[in-house]
GROMACS .gro file of C-alpha atoms in nm:
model
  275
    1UNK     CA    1  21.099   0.723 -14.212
    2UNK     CA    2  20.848   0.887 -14.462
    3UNK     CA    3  20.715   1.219 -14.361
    4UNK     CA    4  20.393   1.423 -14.560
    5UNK     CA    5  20.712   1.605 -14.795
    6UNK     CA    6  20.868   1.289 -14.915
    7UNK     CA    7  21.092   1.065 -14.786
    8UNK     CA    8  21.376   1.190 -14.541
    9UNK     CA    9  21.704   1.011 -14.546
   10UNK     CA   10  21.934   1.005 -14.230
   11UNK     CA   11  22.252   0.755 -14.129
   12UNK     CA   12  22.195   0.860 -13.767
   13UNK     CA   13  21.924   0.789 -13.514
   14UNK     CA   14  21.709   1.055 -13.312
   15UNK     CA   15  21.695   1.247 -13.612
   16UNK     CA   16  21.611   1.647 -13.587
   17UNK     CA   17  21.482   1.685 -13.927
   18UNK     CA   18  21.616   1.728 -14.257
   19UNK     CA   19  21.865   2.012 -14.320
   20UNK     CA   20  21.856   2.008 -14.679
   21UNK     CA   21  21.528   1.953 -14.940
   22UNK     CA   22  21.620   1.757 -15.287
   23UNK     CA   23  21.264   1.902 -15.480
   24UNK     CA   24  21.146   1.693 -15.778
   25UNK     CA   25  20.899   1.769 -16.038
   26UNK     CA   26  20.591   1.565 -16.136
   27UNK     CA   27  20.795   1.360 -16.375
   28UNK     CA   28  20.870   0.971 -16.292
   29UNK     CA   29  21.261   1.087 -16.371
   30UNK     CA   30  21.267   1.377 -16.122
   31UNK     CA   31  21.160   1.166 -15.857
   32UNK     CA   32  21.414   0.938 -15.945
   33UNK     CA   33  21.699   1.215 -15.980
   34UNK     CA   34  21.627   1.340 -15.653
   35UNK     CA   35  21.634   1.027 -15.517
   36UNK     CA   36  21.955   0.939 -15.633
   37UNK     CA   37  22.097   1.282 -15.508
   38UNK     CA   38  21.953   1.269 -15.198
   39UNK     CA   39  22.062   0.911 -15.096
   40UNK     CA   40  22.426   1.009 -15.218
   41UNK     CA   41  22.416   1.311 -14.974
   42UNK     CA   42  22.219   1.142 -14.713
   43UNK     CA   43  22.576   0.916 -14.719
   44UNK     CA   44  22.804   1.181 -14.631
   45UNK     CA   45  22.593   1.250 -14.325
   46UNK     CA   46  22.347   1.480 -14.435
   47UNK     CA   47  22.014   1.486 -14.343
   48UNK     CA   48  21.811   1.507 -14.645
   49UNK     CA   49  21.428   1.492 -14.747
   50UNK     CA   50  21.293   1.479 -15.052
   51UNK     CA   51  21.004   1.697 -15.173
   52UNK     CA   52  20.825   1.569 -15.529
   53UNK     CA   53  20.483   1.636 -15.677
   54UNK     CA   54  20.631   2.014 -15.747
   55UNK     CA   55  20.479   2.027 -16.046
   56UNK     CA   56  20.644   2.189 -16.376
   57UNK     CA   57  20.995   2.310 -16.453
   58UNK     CA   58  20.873   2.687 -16.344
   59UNK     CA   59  20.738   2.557 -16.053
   60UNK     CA   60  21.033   2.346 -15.925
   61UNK     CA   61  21.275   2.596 -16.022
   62UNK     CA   62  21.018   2.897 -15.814
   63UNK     CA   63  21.080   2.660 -15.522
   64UNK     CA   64  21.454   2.670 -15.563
   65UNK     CA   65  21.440   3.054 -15.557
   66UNK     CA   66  21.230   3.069 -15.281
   67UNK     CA   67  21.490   2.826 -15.059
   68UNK     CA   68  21.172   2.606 -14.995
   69UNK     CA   69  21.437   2.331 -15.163
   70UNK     CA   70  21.775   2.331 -15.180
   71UNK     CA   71  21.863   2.127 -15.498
   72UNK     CA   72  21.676   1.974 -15.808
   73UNK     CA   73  21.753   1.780 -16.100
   74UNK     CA   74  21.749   1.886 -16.453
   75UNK     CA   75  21.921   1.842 -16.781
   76UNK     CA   76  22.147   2.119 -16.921
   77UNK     CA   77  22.035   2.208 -17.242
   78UNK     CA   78  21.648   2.251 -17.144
   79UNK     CA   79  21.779   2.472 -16.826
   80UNK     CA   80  21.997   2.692 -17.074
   81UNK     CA   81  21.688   2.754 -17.302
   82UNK     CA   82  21.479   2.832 -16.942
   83UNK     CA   83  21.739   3.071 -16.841
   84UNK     CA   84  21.869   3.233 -17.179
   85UNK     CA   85  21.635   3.081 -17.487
   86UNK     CA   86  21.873   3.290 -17.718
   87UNK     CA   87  22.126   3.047 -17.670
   88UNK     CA   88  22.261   2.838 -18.002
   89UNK     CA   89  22.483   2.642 -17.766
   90UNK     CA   90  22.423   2.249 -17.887
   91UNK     CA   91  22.773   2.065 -17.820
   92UNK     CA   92  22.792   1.926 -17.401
   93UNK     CA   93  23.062   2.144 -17.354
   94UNK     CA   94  22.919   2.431 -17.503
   95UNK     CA   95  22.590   2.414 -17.339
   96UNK     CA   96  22.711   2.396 -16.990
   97UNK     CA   97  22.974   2.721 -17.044
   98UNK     CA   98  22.698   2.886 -17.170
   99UNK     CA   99  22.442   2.755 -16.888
  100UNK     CA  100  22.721   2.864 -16.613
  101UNK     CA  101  22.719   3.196 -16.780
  102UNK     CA  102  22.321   3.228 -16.774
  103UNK     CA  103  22.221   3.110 -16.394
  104UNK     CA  104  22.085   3.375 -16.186
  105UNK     CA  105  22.304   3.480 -15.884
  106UNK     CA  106  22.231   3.208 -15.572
  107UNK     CA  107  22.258   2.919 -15.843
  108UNK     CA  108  22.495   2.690 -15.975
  109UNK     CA  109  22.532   2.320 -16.090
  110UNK     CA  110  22.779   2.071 -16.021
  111UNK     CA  111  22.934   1.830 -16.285
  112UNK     CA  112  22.686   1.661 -16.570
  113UNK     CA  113  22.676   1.329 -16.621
  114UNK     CA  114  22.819   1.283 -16.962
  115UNK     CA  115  22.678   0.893 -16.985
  116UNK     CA  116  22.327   1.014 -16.941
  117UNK     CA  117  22.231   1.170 -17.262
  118UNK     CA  118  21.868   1.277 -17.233
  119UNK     CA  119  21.852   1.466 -17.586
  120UNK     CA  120  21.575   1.381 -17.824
  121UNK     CA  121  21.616   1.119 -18.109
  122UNK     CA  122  21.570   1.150 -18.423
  123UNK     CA  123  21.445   0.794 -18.593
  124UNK     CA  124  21.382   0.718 -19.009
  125UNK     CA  125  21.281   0.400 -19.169
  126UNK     CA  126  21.580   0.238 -19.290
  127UNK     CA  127  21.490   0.247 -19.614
  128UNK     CA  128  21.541   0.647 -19.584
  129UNK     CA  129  21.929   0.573 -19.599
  130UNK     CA  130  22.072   0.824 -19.361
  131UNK     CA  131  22.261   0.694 -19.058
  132UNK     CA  132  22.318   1.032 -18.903
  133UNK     CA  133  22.132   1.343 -18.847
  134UNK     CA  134  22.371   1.550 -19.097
  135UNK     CA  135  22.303   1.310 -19.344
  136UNK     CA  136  21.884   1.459 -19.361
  137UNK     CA  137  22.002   1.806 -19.389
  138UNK     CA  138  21.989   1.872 -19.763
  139UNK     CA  139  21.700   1.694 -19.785
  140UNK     CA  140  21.514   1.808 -19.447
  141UNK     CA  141  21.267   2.055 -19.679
  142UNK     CA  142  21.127   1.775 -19.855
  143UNK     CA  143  21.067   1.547 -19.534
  144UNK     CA  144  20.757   1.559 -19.320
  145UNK     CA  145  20.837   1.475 -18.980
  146UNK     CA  146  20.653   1.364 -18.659
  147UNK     CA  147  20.728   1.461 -18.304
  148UNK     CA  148  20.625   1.216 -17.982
  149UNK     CA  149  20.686   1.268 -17.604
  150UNK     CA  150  20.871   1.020 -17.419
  151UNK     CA  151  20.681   0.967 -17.140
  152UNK     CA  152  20.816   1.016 -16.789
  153UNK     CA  153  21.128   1.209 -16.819
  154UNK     CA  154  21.167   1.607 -16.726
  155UNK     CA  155  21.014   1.777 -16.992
  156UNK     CA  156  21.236   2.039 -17.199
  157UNK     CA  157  21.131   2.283 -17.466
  158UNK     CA  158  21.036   2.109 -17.837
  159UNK     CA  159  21.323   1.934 -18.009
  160UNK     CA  160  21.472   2.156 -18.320
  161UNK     CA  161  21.782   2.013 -18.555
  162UNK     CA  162  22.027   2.264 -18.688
  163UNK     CA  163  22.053   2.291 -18.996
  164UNK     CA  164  21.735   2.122 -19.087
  165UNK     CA  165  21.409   2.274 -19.111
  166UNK     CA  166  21.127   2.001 -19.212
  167UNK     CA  167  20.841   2.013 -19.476
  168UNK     CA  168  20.567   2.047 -19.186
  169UNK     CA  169  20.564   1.890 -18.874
  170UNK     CA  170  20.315   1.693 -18.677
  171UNK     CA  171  20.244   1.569 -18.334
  172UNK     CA  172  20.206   1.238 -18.240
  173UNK     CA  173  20.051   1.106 -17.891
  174UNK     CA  174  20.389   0.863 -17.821
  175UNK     CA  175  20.660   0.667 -17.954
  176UNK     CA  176  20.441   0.377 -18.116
  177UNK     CA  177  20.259   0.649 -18.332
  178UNK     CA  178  20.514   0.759 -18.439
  179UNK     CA  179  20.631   0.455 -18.540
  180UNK     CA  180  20.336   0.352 -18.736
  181UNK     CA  181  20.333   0.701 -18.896
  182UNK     CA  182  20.697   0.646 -18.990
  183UNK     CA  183  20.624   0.289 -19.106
  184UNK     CA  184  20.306   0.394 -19.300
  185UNK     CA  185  20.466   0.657 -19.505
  186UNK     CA  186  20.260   0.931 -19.274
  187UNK     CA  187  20.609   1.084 -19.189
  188UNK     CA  188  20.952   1.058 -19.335
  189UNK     CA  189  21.142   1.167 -19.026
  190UNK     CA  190  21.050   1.110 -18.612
  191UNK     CA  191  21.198   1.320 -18.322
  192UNK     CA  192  21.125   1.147 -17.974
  193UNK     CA  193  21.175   1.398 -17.721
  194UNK     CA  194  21.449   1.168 -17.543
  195UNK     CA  195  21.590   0.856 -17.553
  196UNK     CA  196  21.367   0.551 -17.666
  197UNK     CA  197  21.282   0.355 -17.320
  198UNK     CA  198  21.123   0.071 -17.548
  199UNK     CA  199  21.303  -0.147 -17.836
  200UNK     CA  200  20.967  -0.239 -17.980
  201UNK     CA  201  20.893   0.178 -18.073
  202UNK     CA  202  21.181   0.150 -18.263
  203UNK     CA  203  21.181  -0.162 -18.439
  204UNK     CA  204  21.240  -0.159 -18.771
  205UNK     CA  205  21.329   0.225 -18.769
  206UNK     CA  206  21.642   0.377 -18.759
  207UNK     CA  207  21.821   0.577 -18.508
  208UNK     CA  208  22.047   0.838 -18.647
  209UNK     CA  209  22.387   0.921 -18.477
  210UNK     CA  210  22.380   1.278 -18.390
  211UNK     CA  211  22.774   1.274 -18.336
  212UNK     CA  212  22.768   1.639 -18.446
  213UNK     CA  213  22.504   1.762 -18.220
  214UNK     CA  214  22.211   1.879 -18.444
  215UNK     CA  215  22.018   1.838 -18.126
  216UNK     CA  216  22.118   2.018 -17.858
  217UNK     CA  217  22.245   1.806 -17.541
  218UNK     CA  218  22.040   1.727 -17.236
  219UNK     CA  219  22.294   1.624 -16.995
  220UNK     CA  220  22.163   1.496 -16.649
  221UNK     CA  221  22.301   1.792 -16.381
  222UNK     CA  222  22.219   1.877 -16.070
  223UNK     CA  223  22.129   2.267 -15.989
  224UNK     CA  224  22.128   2.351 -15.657
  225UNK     CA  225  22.167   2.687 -15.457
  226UNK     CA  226  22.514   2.864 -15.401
  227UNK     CA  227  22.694   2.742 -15.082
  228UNK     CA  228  22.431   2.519 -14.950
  229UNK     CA  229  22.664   2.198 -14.972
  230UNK     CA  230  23.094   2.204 -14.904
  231UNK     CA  231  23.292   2.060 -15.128
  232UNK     CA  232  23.296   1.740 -15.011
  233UNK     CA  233  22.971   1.670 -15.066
  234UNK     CA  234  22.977   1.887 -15.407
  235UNK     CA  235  23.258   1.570 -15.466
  236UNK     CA  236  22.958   1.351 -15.368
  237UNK     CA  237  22.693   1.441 -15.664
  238UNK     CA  238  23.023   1.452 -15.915
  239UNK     CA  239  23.082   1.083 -15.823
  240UNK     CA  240  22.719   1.031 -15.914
  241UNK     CA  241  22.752   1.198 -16.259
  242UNK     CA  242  23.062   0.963 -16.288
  243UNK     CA  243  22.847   0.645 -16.294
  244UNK     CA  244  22.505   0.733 -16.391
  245UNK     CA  245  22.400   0.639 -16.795
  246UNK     CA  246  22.135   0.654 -17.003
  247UNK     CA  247  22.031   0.296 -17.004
  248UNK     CA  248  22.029   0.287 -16.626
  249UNK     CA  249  21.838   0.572 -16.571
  250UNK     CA  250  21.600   0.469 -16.796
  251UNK     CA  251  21.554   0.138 -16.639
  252UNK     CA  252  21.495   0.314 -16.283
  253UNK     CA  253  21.246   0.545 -16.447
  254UNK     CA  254  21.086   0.196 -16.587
  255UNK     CA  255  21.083   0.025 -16.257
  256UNK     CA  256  20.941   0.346 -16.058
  257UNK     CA  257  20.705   0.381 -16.341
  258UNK     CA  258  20.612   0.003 -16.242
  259UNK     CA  259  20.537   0.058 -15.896
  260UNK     CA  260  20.872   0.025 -15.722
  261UNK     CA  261  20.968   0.299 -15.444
  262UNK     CA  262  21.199   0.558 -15.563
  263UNK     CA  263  21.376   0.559 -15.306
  264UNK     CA  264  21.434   0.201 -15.289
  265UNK     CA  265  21.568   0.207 -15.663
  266UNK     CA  266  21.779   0.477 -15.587
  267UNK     CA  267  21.928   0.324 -15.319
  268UNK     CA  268  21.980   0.019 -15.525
  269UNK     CA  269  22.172   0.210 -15.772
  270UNK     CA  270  22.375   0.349 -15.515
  271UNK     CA  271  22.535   0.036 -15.346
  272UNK     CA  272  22.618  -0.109 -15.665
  273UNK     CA  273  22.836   0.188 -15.761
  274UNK     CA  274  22.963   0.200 -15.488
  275UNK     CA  275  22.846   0.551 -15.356
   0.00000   0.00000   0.00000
């Protein structure tokens, strides 16, 4: 059944309405995310709805606040810098100690998914030899770098490195320019704002391992507000960070961003995990 707010979700008939509003922002992945969360809870015999088109982080999180949603999703390390920007958390279990620590009373999150690893990449040519981020760092003054979007995920404040501050940076429209920037000599360094969603943006290029966390982590989590679900159904959205990864988040976002129903991929994703 699809009502004016989004889709509702219900495993009973004569349904009363949802009890519980998954928002999403304008982003293809927070349609997906809420989704995904709201088929999982729609399982346990919730009645759910989703709400997208919310706009921006501020906005999404202002409807949170206001208890015109319920939950949203969002990725840790861009919530910590919303809620404390002082922050120089970067490891994943740093960064969601410190986010715990920084959520206004009324909010809290349940557990990250550790396979979906939303952070920004940082690509070279391969001629640069470097195969991890730490291996730029003494030479990060004398590299001009580029920085591209990656279109479609939930937007998080501009990538930085520790440890590495560059010889000028410049914006690039998307992945490809950067690419041809980095291939062209333009640029000596790239930093997509998440995880390549295209093998032919990075082709020829390298991606550096960031084992050490010179970009901060942006862990898929959902935030939701305090007592609003019991803990079986807290269980619920764990069991989804269990199973969801990168690549198949990415490939949702993809088909969404293709025309498929969100809610349809989500629900996809669902029955073969088993949730």
């Amino acid at each position: 059944m699809v009502a004016a707010a989004g889709t509702v979700l219900s495993c009973g008939n004569d349904d009363p309405g949802p009890e519980f509003t998954v928002g999403a922002g304008d982003a293809v992945e927070s349609r997906v995310l809420a989704e995904v969360y709201a088929g999982a809870l729609a399982r346990t015999g919730l009645r759910v709805a989703v709400e997208p088109g919310l706009g921006e982080r501020g906005d999404y999180l202002g409807a949170l606040d206001e208890g015109r949603v319920a939950l949203v999703g969002e990725h840790t390390g861009a919530l910590l810098a919303h809620f404390d920007d002082r922050s120089e958390a970067r490891t994943p279990d740093d960064v969601l100690e410190a986010l715990n620590r920084s959520l206004p009373e009324g909010l809290v999150v349940a557990d990250p998914a550790e396979g979906a690893d939303l952070r920004g990449r940082v690509l070279v040519v391969e001629s640069e030899n470097a195969d991890a981020v730490a291996d730029l760092a003494p030479r990060c003054p004398e590299i001009p770098a580029g920085v591209a979007p990656e279109p479609d995920l939930v937007r998080g404040p501009a990538v930085t490195v520790a440890d590495c501050s560059f010889a000028g940076v410049v914006e690039l429209p998307d992945a490809v320019a950067l690419r041809e920037a980095l291939l062209d000599g333009r640029i000596r360094a790239g930093i997509l704002n998440g995880p390549p969603d295209d093998e032919r943006a990075t082709e020829g290029l390298t991606v550096l391992a960031d084992d050490d966390f010179a970009v901060r982590a942006e862990n898929v989590i959902p935030l939701f507000r305090k007592g609003s679900l019991d803990d079986r159904r807290v269980r619920k959205l764990n069991y989804v960070a269990g199973e969801l990864t990168t690549d198949e988040l990415l490939a949702m976002i993809e088909r969404v961003r293709g025309g498929a129903d969100a809610s349809h991929v989500a629900r996809e994703w669902l029955d073969a995990h088993a949730l």
